Amino acid sequence: MTHIKASITGIQGYVPDYVLTNAELETMVATNDEWIVSRTGIKERRILKGEGLGSSHMGAEAVKGLLAKTNTSPGEIDLLICATTTPDFVFPCTANLICDMVGIRNIGSFDIQAACSGFIYALTLGSQFIETGKYKKVIVVAADKMSAIVDYTDRKTCILFGDGAGAVLLEPDTSGNGILDSIIKSDGAGYPYLNQKAGGSRYPPTHETVENRLHYVYQDGAQVFKFAVTNMADIAADIMERNGLNSDNVAWLVPHQANRRIIEATANRMGVGMDKVMMNIHKYGNTTAATIPLCLWDYESQLKKGDNLILAAFGGGFTWGAMYLKWGIES
């Protein structure tokens, strides 16, 4: 019996038009371009402007582009999973809204929240529906409007985040390409170091939570950096080891774009040169769940069918994960 794997057969990204540069941030908080670039690698980030536009807007644009690019009709899609930390509403889920906006009807769709690891979590889950033979076409979309929860008076966090979305189409593959292995992990003890303190059921919105600016991203940078460097690097190395991979037969490392120093530490731990590392943090910043699909989209022209890719991410919660896949799209 031929073993079915889930292969990425299409990739599409979307970023808003508005560019927030380091120079503009210098007019908002006490910072400067040299400081930001030397510590994060970020030069600019995209921001979604417009009344009533949320993560679903960007996710829908990415999915529309994906459907057109792969010549797929909305009626062919069996399932849509959206990875997001910034849903449009508490309910309905953003995946439902995206389906409605692109004309996908009468299928299962839901959100998954694993912060910056969300795309790997969602891709791992989506691949199971393909491998079992239950579904033939699954869309995984990652979309985050981080500007909605960033405090632009906090120079420690406002320099980091941007808005964007990326989407992939998963289909069955029996040629040996596709998603071959994944590891997902979490540790809730990391909650105090990276969170949004209010707005959920524990601390619903009140005048006090708004006045105390508790609806924005909070981050203990030193703690997050330490955990991210260790765990993202280790899990990437683990998935390489258990699949007999090394720096010679890995074509690309596709890391979450949180901080250039974290990316470099991960590559060093894996023994992979920076010439094999996808990086676009300089122009998009940290788009949370969307960073990895945006990297794949940016680098698509450099990918060859059968290339070994290692995806790795770390996010609030804490969550982290890694994936090994063979690229399935002809260049």
PDB file of C-alpha atoms in Angstrom, residues 91-325:
ATOM      1  CA  PHE A  91     -16.161  34.399  18.163  1.00  0.00           C
ATOM      2  CA  PRO A  92     -16.871  33.551  15.411  1.00  0.00           C
ATOM      3  CA  CYS A  93     -13.435  32.226  14.573  1.00  0.00           C
ATOM      4  CA  THR A  94     -11.309  33.944  11.954  1.00  0.00           C
ATOM      5  CA  ALA A  95     -11.252  30.809   9.795  1.00  0.00           C
ATOM      6  CA  ASN A  96     -15.054  31.059   9.424  1.00  0.00           C
ATOM      7  CA  LEU A  97     -14.741  34.683   8.319  1.00  0.00           C
ATOM      8  CA  ILE A  98     -12.004  33.882   5.796  1.00  0.00           C
ATOM      9  CA  CYS A  99     -14.095  31.105   4.273  1.00  0.00           C
ATOM     10  CA  ASP A 100     -17.045  33.462   3.885  1.00  0.00           C
ATOM     11  CA  MET A 101     -14.871  36.175   2.325  1.00  0.00           C
ATOM     12  CA  VAL A 102     -13.421  33.856  -0.338  1.00  0.00           C
ATOM     13  CA  GLY A 103     -16.598  31.889  -1.078  1.00  0.00           C
ATOM     14  CA  ILE A 104     -15.713  28.610   0.620  1.00  0.00           C
ATOM     15  CA  ARG A 105     -18.941  27.056   1.932  1.00  0.00           C
ATOM     16  CA  ASN A 106     -20.081  24.087   3.985  1.00  0.00           C
ATOM     17  CA  ILE A 107     -16.721  22.785   5.173  1.00  0.00           C
ATOM     18  CA  GLY A 108     -15.010  22.520   8.525  1.00  0.00           C
ATOM     19  CA  SER A 109     -12.969  25.577   9.473  1.00  0.00           C
ATOM     20  CA  PHE A 110     -11.440  26.591  12.764  1.00  0.00           C
ATOM     21  CA  ASP A 111      -8.689  28.619  14.427  1.00  0.00           C
ATOM     22  CA  ILE A 112      -5.631  27.327  16.234  1.00  0.00           C
ATOM     23  CA  GLN A 113      -3.729  29.498  18.713  1.00  0.00           C
ATOM     24  CA  ALA A 114      -0.125  28.629  19.461  1.00  0.00           C
ATOM     25  CA  ALA A 115       1.305  32.143  19.093  1.00  0.00           C
ATOM     26  CA  CYS A 116       4.394  32.246  16.864  1.00  0.00           C
ATOM     27  CA  SER A 117       4.419  28.441  16.562  1.00  0.00           C
ATOM     28  CA  GLY A 118       0.883  28.491  15.189  1.00  0.00           C
ATOM     29  CA  PHE A 119       1.752  27.732  11.575  1.00  0.00           C
ATOM     30  CA  ILE A 120       3.740  24.605  12.466  1.00  0.00           C
ATOM     31  CA  TYR A 121       0.967  23.471  14.819  1.00  0.00           C
ATOM     32  CA  ALA A 122      -1.708  24.047  12.151  1.00  0.00           C
ATOM     33  CA  LEU A 123       0.372  22.433   9.399  1.00  0.00           C
ATOM     34  CA  THR A 124       0.949  19.379  11.613  1.00  0.00           C
ATOM     35  CA  LEU A 125      -2.764  19.100  12.264  1.00  0.00           C
ATOM     36  CA  GLY A 126      -3.804  19.719   8.662  1.00  0.00           C
ATOM     37  CA  SER A 127      -1.412  17.090   7.356  1.00  0.00           C
ATOM     38  CA  GLN A 128      -3.160  14.402   9.419  1.00  0.00           C
ATOM     39  CA  PHE A 129      -6.412  14.859   7.482  1.00  0.00           C
ATOM     40  CA  ILE A 130      -4.519  14.318   4.221  1.00  0.00           C
ATOM     41  CA  GLU A 131      -2.499  11.320   5.444  1.00  0.00           C
ATOM     42  CA  THR A 132      -5.579   9.452   6.647  1.00  0.00           C
ATOM     43  CA  GLY A 133      -7.205   9.919   3.254  1.00  0.00           C
ATOM     44  CA  LYS A 134     -10.139  11.787   4.756  1.00  0.00           C
ATOM     45  CA  TYR A 135      -9.527  14.979   2.755  1.00  0.00           C
ATOM     46  CA  LYS A 136      -7.837  15.841  -0.544  1.00  0.00           C
ATOM     47  CA  LYS A 137      -7.373  19.607  -0.286  1.00  0.00           C
ATOM     48  CA  VAL A 138      -6.668  21.424   2.981  1.00  0.00           C
ATOM     49  CA  ILE A 139      -5.753  25.093   3.337  1.00  0.00           C
ATOM     50  CA  VAL A 140      -3.601  26.235   6.238  1.00  0.00           C
ATOM     51  CA  VAL A 141      -3.505  30.009   6.611  1.00  0.00           C
ATOM     52  CA  ALA A 142      -1.617  32.056   9.185  1.00  0.00           C
ATOM     53  CA  ALA A 143      -2.674  35.663   9.730  1.00  0.00           C
ATOM     54  CA  ASP A 144      -1.829  38.152  12.438  1.00  0.00           C
ATOM     55  CA  LYS A 145      -2.561  41.846  12.864  1.00  0.00           C
ATOM     56  CA  MET A 146      -0.075  42.423  15.648  1.00  0.00           C
ATOM     57  CA  SER A 147      -0.406  46.199  15.328  1.00  0.00           C
ATOM     58  CA  ALA A 148      -3.834  45.816  16.995  1.00  0.00           C
ATOM     59  CA  ILE A 149      -2.246  44.662  20.262  1.00  0.00           C
ATOM     60  CA  VAL A 150       1.083  46.524  20.214  1.00  0.00           C
ATOM     61  CA  ASP A 151       1.628  49.476  22.553  1.00  0.00           C
ATOM     62  CA  TYR A 152       3.352  52.110  20.447  1.00  0.00           C
ATOM     63  CA  THR A 153       4.596  53.846  23.591  1.00  0.00           C
ATOM     64  CA  ASP A 154       6.565  50.730  24.640  1.00  0.00           C
ATOM     65  CA  ARG A 155       9.876  50.774  22.803  1.00  0.00           C
ATOM     66  CA  LYS A 156      10.727  47.216  23.916  1.00  0.00           C
ATOM     67  CA  THR A 157       7.880  45.665  21.918  1.00  0.00           C
ATOM     68  CA  CYS A 158       6.668  48.156  19.304  1.00  0.00           C
ATOM     69  CA  ILE A 159       9.863  47.784  17.273  1.00  0.00           C
ATOM     70  CA  LEU A 160       9.354  44.036  16.847  1.00  0.00           C
ATOM     71  CA  PHE A 161       5.983  43.348  15.315  1.00  0.00           C
ATOM     72  CA  GLY A 162       4.294  43.710  11.947  1.00  0.00           C
ATOM     73  CA  ASP A 163       1.173  42.503  10.168  1.00  0.00           C
ATOM     74  CA  GLY A 164       0.878  39.857   7.462  1.00  0.00           C
ATOM     75  CA  ALA A 165      -0.541  36.537   6.311  1.00  0.00           C
ATOM     76  CA  GLY A 166       0.508  33.430   4.420  1.00  0.00           C
ATOM     77  CA  ALA A 167      -1.415  30.426   3.143  1.00  0.00           C
ATOM     78  CA  VAL A 168      -0.548  26.986   1.789  1.00  0.00           C
ATOM     79  CA  LEU A 169      -2.526  24.292   0.002  1.00  0.00           C
ATOM     80  CA  LEU A 170      -1.960  20.721   1.200  1.00  0.00           C
ATOM     81  CA  GLU A 171      -2.684  17.777  -1.087  1.00  0.00           C
ATOM     82  CA  PRO A 172      -1.870  14.033  -1.081  1.00  0.00           C
ATOM     83  CA  ASP A 173       1.576  12.976  -2.330  1.00  0.00           C
ATOM     84  CA  THR A 174       2.836   9.436  -2.885  1.00  0.00           C
ATOM     85  CA  SER A 175       6.169  10.335  -4.521  1.00  0.00           C
ATOM     86  CA  GLY A 176       8.117  10.762  -1.266  1.00  0.00           C
ATOM     87  CA  ASN A 177       7.748  14.524  -1.038  1.00  0.00           C
ATOM     88  CA  GLY A 178       5.674  16.347   1.562  1.00  0.00           C
ATOM     89  CA  ILE A 179       5.589  16.645   5.342  1.00  0.00           C
ATOM     90  CA  LEU A 180       7.704  13.767   6.658  1.00  0.00           C
ATOM     91  CA  ASP A 181       7.994  14.550  10.371  1.00  0.00           C
ATOM     92  CA  SER A 182       7.022  17.143  12.966  1.00  0.00           C
ATOM     93  CA  ILE A 183       7.451  17.828  16.666  1.00  0.00           C
ATOM     94  CA  ILE A 184       5.274  20.230  18.659  1.00  0.00           C
ATOM     95  CA  LYS A 185       5.826  21.112  22.321  1.00  0.00           C
ATOM     96  CA  SER A 186       4.629  23.529  24.978  1.00  0.00           C
ATOM     97  CA  ASP A 187       5.295  24.633  28.537  1.00  0.00           C
ATOM     98  CA  GLY A 188       2.654  26.740  30.256  1.00  0.00           C
ATOM     99  CA  ALA A 189       5.177  27.841  32.874  1.00  0.00           C
ATOM    100  CA  GLY A 190       6.323  30.372  30.277  1.00  0.00           C
ATOM    101  CA  TYR A 191       3.048  32.297  30.531  1.00  0.00           C
ATOM    102  CA  PRO A 192       4.358  35.154  32.740  1.00  0.00           C
ATOM    103  CA  TYR A 193       7.077  36.114  30.265  1.00  0.00           C
ATOM    104  CA  LEU A 194       5.035  36.710  27.104  1.00  0.00           C
ATOM    105  CA  ASN A 195       1.333  37.443  27.210  1.00  0.00           C
ATOM    106  CA  GLN A 196      -1.583  39.813  26.803  1.00  0.00           C
ATOM    107  CA  LYS A 197      -2.734  40.322  30.357  1.00  0.00           C
ATOM    108  CA  ALA A 198      -6.356  41.357  29.837  1.00  0.00           C
ATOM    109  CA  GLY A 199      -9.181  40.833  27.384  1.00  0.00           C
ATOM    110  CA  GLY A 200      -9.886  37.148  28.034  1.00  0.00           C
ATOM    111  CA  SER A 201     -12.207  35.417  30.504  1.00  0.00           C
ATOM    112  CA  ARG A 202      -9.763  35.750  33.408  1.00  0.00           C
ATOM    113  CA  TYR A 203      -9.554  39.539  33.164  1.00  0.00           C
ATOM    114  CA  PRO A 204     -12.355  40.827  30.909  1.00  0.00           C
ATOM    115  CA  PRO A 205     -12.117  44.407  29.644  1.00  0.00           C
ATOM    116  CA  THR A 206     -12.827  47.113  32.220  1.00  0.00           C
ATOM    117  CA  HIS A 207     -11.987  50.803  32.520  1.00  0.00           C
ATOM    118  CA  GLU A 208      -9.087  49.777  34.753  1.00  0.00           C
ATOM    119  CA  THR A 209      -7.607  47.226  32.325  1.00  0.00           C
ATOM    120  CA  VAL A 210      -7.748  49.769  29.515  1.00  0.00           C
ATOM    121  CA  GLU A 211      -6.264  52.575  31.619  1.00  0.00           C
ATOM    122  CA  ASN A 212      -3.456  50.276  32.783  1.00  0.00           C
ATOM    123  CA  ARG A 213      -2.668  49.314  29.156  1.00  0.00           C
ATOM    124  CA  LEU A 214      -3.191  45.600  29.835  1.00  0.00           C
ATOM    125  CA  HIS A 215      -4.605  44.822  26.386  1.00  0.00           C
ATOM    126  CA  TYR A 216      -1.215  45.026  24.709  1.00  0.00           C
ATOM    127  CA  VAL A 217       1.628  42.545  24.242  1.00  0.00           C
ATOM    128  CA  TYR A 218       3.788  42.163  27.337  1.00  0.00           C
ATOM    129  CA  GLN A 219       7.222  40.589  26.979  1.00  0.00           C
ATOM    130  CA  ASP A 220      10.116  39.906  29.306  1.00  0.00           C
ATOM    131  CA  GLY A 221      12.697  40.069  26.566  1.00  0.00           C
ATOM    132  CA  ALA A 222      15.606  38.466  28.409  1.00  0.00           C
ATOM    133  CA  GLN A 223      13.598  35.420  29.498  1.00  0.00           C
ATOM    134  CA  VAL A 224      11.976  34.954  26.102  1.00  0.00           C
ATOM    135  CA  PHE A 225      15.327  35.229  24.331  1.00  0.00           C
ATOM    136  CA  LYS A 226      16.885  32.596  26.583  1.00  0.00           C
ATOM    137  CA  PHE A 227      14.036  30.113  26.175  1.00  0.00           C
ATOM    138  CA  ALA A 228      13.729  30.735  22.432  1.00  0.00           C
ATOM    139  CA  VAL A 229      17.425  30.228  21.673  1.00  0.00           C
ATOM    140  CA  THR A 230      17.526  26.978  23.627  1.00  0.00           C
ATOM    141  CA  ASN A 231      14.243  25.400  22.612  1.00  0.00           C
ATOM    142  CA  MET A 232      13.981  26.433  18.969  1.00  0.00           C
ATOM    143  CA  ALA A 233      17.558  25.392  18.300  1.00  0.00           C
ATOM    144  CA  ASP A 234      17.223  22.110  20.189  1.00  0.00           C
ATOM    145  CA  ILE A 235      13.975  21.024  18.543  1.00  0.00           C
ATOM    146  CA  ALA A 236      15.346  21.792  15.073  1.00  0.00           C
ATOM    147  CA  ALA A 237      18.451  19.752  15.864  1.00  0.00           C
ATOM    148  CA  ASP A 238      16.279  16.925  17.257  1.00  0.00           C
ATOM    149  CA  ILE A 239      14.187  16.601  14.105  1.00  0.00           C
ATOM    150  CA  MET A 240      17.332  16.570  11.963  1.00  0.00           C
ATOM    151  CA  GLU A 241      18.931  13.869  14.093  1.00  0.00           C
ATOM    152  CA  ARG A 242      15.938  11.538  14.107  1.00  0.00           C
ATOM    153  CA  ASN A 243      15.645  11.814  10.315  1.00  0.00           C
ATOM    154  CA  GLY A 244      19.342  11.348   9.583  1.00  0.00           C
ATOM    155  CA  LEU A 245      19.819  14.880   8.295  1.00  0.00           C
ATOM    156  CA  ASN A 246      22.842  17.138   8.505  1.00  0.00           C
ATOM    157  CA  SER A 247      24.000  20.477   7.169  1.00  0.00           C
ATOM    158  CA  ASP A 248      24.969  18.884   3.852  1.00  0.00           C
ATOM    159  CA  ASN A 249      21.562  17.461   2.963  1.00  0.00           C
ATOM    160  CA  VAL A 250      19.364  20.241   4.376  1.00  0.00           C
ATOM    161  CA  ALA A 251      18.644  22.761   1.636  1.00  0.00           C
ATOM    162  CA  TRP A 252      16.999  25.405   3.830  1.00  0.00           C
ATOM    163  CA  LEU A 253      16.281  26.259   7.440  1.00  0.00           C
ATOM    164  CA  VAL A 254      12.996  28.182   7.667  1.00  0.00           C
ATOM    165  CA  PRO A 255      12.961  29.747  11.138  1.00  0.00           C
ATOM    166  CA  HIS A 256      10.378  31.919  12.833  1.00  0.00           C
ATOM    167  CA  GLN A 257      11.373  35.540  12.275  1.00  0.00           C
ATOM    168  CA  ALA A 258      11.458  36.922  15.817  1.00  0.00           C
ATOM    169  CA  ASN A 259      14.985  38.210  16.174  1.00  0.00           C
ATOM    170  CA  ARG A 260      18.057  37.872  13.956  1.00  0.00           C
ATOM    171  CA  ARG A 261      20.208  36.757  16.900  1.00  0.00           C
ATOM    172  CA  ILE A 262      17.782  33.912  17.700  1.00  0.00           C
ATOM    173  CA  ILE A 263      17.833  32.849  14.051  1.00  0.00           C
ATOM    174  CA  GLU A 264      21.633  32.864  13.976  1.00  0.00           C
ATOM    175  CA  ALA A 265      21.820  30.835  17.201  1.00  0.00           C
ATOM    176  CA  THR A 266      19.413  28.245  15.776  1.00  0.00           C
ATOM    177  CA  ALA A 267      21.415  27.935  12.557  1.00  0.00           C
ATOM    178  CA  ASN A 268      24.637  27.582  14.536  1.00  0.00           C
ATOM    179  CA  ARG A 269      23.162  24.827  16.746  1.00  0.00           C
ATOM    180  CA  MET A 270      22.094  22.949  13.601  1.00  0.00           C
ATOM    181  CA  GLY A 271      25.438  23.486  11.922  1.00  0.00           C
ATOM    182  CA  VAL A 272      23.715  25.180   8.983  1.00  0.00           C
ATOM    183  CA  GLY A 273      25.408  28.171   7.326  1.00  0.00           C
ATOM    184  CA  MET A 274      23.474  31.428   7.069  1.00  0.00           C
ATOM    185  CA  ASP A 275      23.475  31.013   3.282  1.00  0.00           C
ATOM    186  CA  LYS A 276      20.897  28.250   3.855  1.00  0.00           C
ATOM    187  CA  VAL A 277      18.692  30.258   6.208  1.00  0.00           C
ATOM    188  CA  MET A 278      15.532  31.969   4.990  1.00  0.00           C
ATOM    189  CA  MET A 279      15.306  35.454   6.421  1.00  0.00           C
ATOM    190  CA  ASN A 280      12.968  38.372   5.726  1.00  0.00           C
ATOM    191  CA  ILE A 281      12.738  39.844   9.220  1.00  0.00           C
ATOM    192  CA  HIS A 282      14.416  43.008   7.946  1.00  0.00           C
ATOM    193  CA  LYS A 283      11.362  43.959   5.873  1.00  0.00           C
ATOM    194  CA  TYR A 284       8.400  42.437   7.741  1.00  0.00           C
ATOM    195  CA  GLY A 285       9.446  42.209  11.404  1.00  0.00           C
ATOM    196  CA  ASN A 286       7.755  39.557  13.528  1.00  0.00           C
ATOM    197  CA  THR A 287       4.368  38.708  11.988  1.00  0.00           C
ATOM    198  CA  THR A 288       3.860  35.956  14.582  1.00  0.00           C
ATOM    199  CA  ALA A 289       2.198  32.894  12.991  1.00  0.00           C
ATOM    200  CA  ALA A 290       2.699  34.313   9.480  1.00  0.00           C
ATOM    201  CA  THR A 291       6.509  34.518   9.457  1.00  0.00           C
ATOM    202  CA  ILE A 292       7.254  31.014   8.142  1.00  0.00           C
ATOM    203  CA  PRO A 293       4.745  30.995   5.248  1.00  0.00           C
ATOM    204  CA  LEU A 294       5.888  34.502   4.296  1.00  0.00           C
ATOM    205  CA  CYS A 295       9.457  33.185   4.136  1.00  0.00           C
ATOM    206  CA  LEU A 296       8.388  30.277   1.916  1.00  0.00           C
ATOM    207  CA  TRP A 297       6.534  32.736  -0.316  1.00  0.00           C
ATOM    208  CA  ASP A 298       9.510  35.083  -0.568  1.00  0.00           C
ATOM    209  CA  TYR A 299      11.969  32.274  -1.316  1.00  0.00           C
ATOM    210  CA  GLU A 300       9.716  30.146  -3.542  1.00  0.00           C
ATOM    211  CA  SER A 301      11.703  30.874  -6.702  1.00  0.00           C
ATOM    212  CA  GLN A 302      14.836  29.476  -5.018  1.00  0.00           C
ATOM    213  CA  LEU A 303      13.215  26.209  -3.958  1.00  0.00           C
ATOM    214  CA  LYS A 304      13.551  22.995  -5.936  1.00  0.00           C
ATOM    215  CA  LYS A 305      11.272  19.970  -5.843  1.00  0.00           C
ATOM    216  CA  GLY A 306      12.668  17.465  -3.354  1.00  0.00           C
ATOM    217  CA  ASP A 307      14.576  20.055  -1.302  1.00  0.00           C
ATOM    218  CA  ASN A 308      14.857  19.142   2.394  1.00  0.00           C
ATOM    219  CA  LEU A 309      13.431  21.957   4.524  1.00  0.00           C
ATOM    220  CA  ILE A 310      13.484  22.316   8.303  1.00  0.00           C
ATOM    221  CA  LEU A 311      10.854  24.629   9.777  1.00  0.00           C
ATOM    222  CA  ALA A 312      11.317  25.811  13.373  1.00  0.00           C
ATOM    223  CA  ALA A 313       9.402  28.207  15.607  1.00  0.00           C
ATOM    224  CA  PHE A 314       9.029  29.393  19.182  1.00  0.00           C
ATOM    225  CA  GLY A 315       6.143  31.375  20.655  1.00  0.00           C
ATOM    226  CA  GLY A 316       4.363  32.675  23.727  1.00  0.00           C
ATOM    227  CA  GLY A 317       2.878  30.147  26.033  1.00  0.00           C
ATOM    228  CA  PHE A 318       5.550  28.850  25.676  1.00  0.00           C
ATOM    229  CA  THR A 319       5.095  26.836  22.481  1.00  0.00           C
ATOM    230  CA  TRP A 320       7.692  25.569  20.053  1.00  0.00           C
ATOM    231  CA  GLY A 321       7.890  23.165  17.158  1.00  0.00           C
ATOM    232  CA  ALA A 322       9.837  21.885  14.184  1.00  0.00           C
ATOM    233  CA  MET A 323       8.937  20.177  10.920  1.00  0.00           C
ATOM    234  CA  TYR A 324      10.816  18.271   8.243  1.00  0.00           C
ATOM    235  CA  LEU A 325       9.381  18.412   4.760  1.00  0.00           C
TER     236      LEU A 325
END
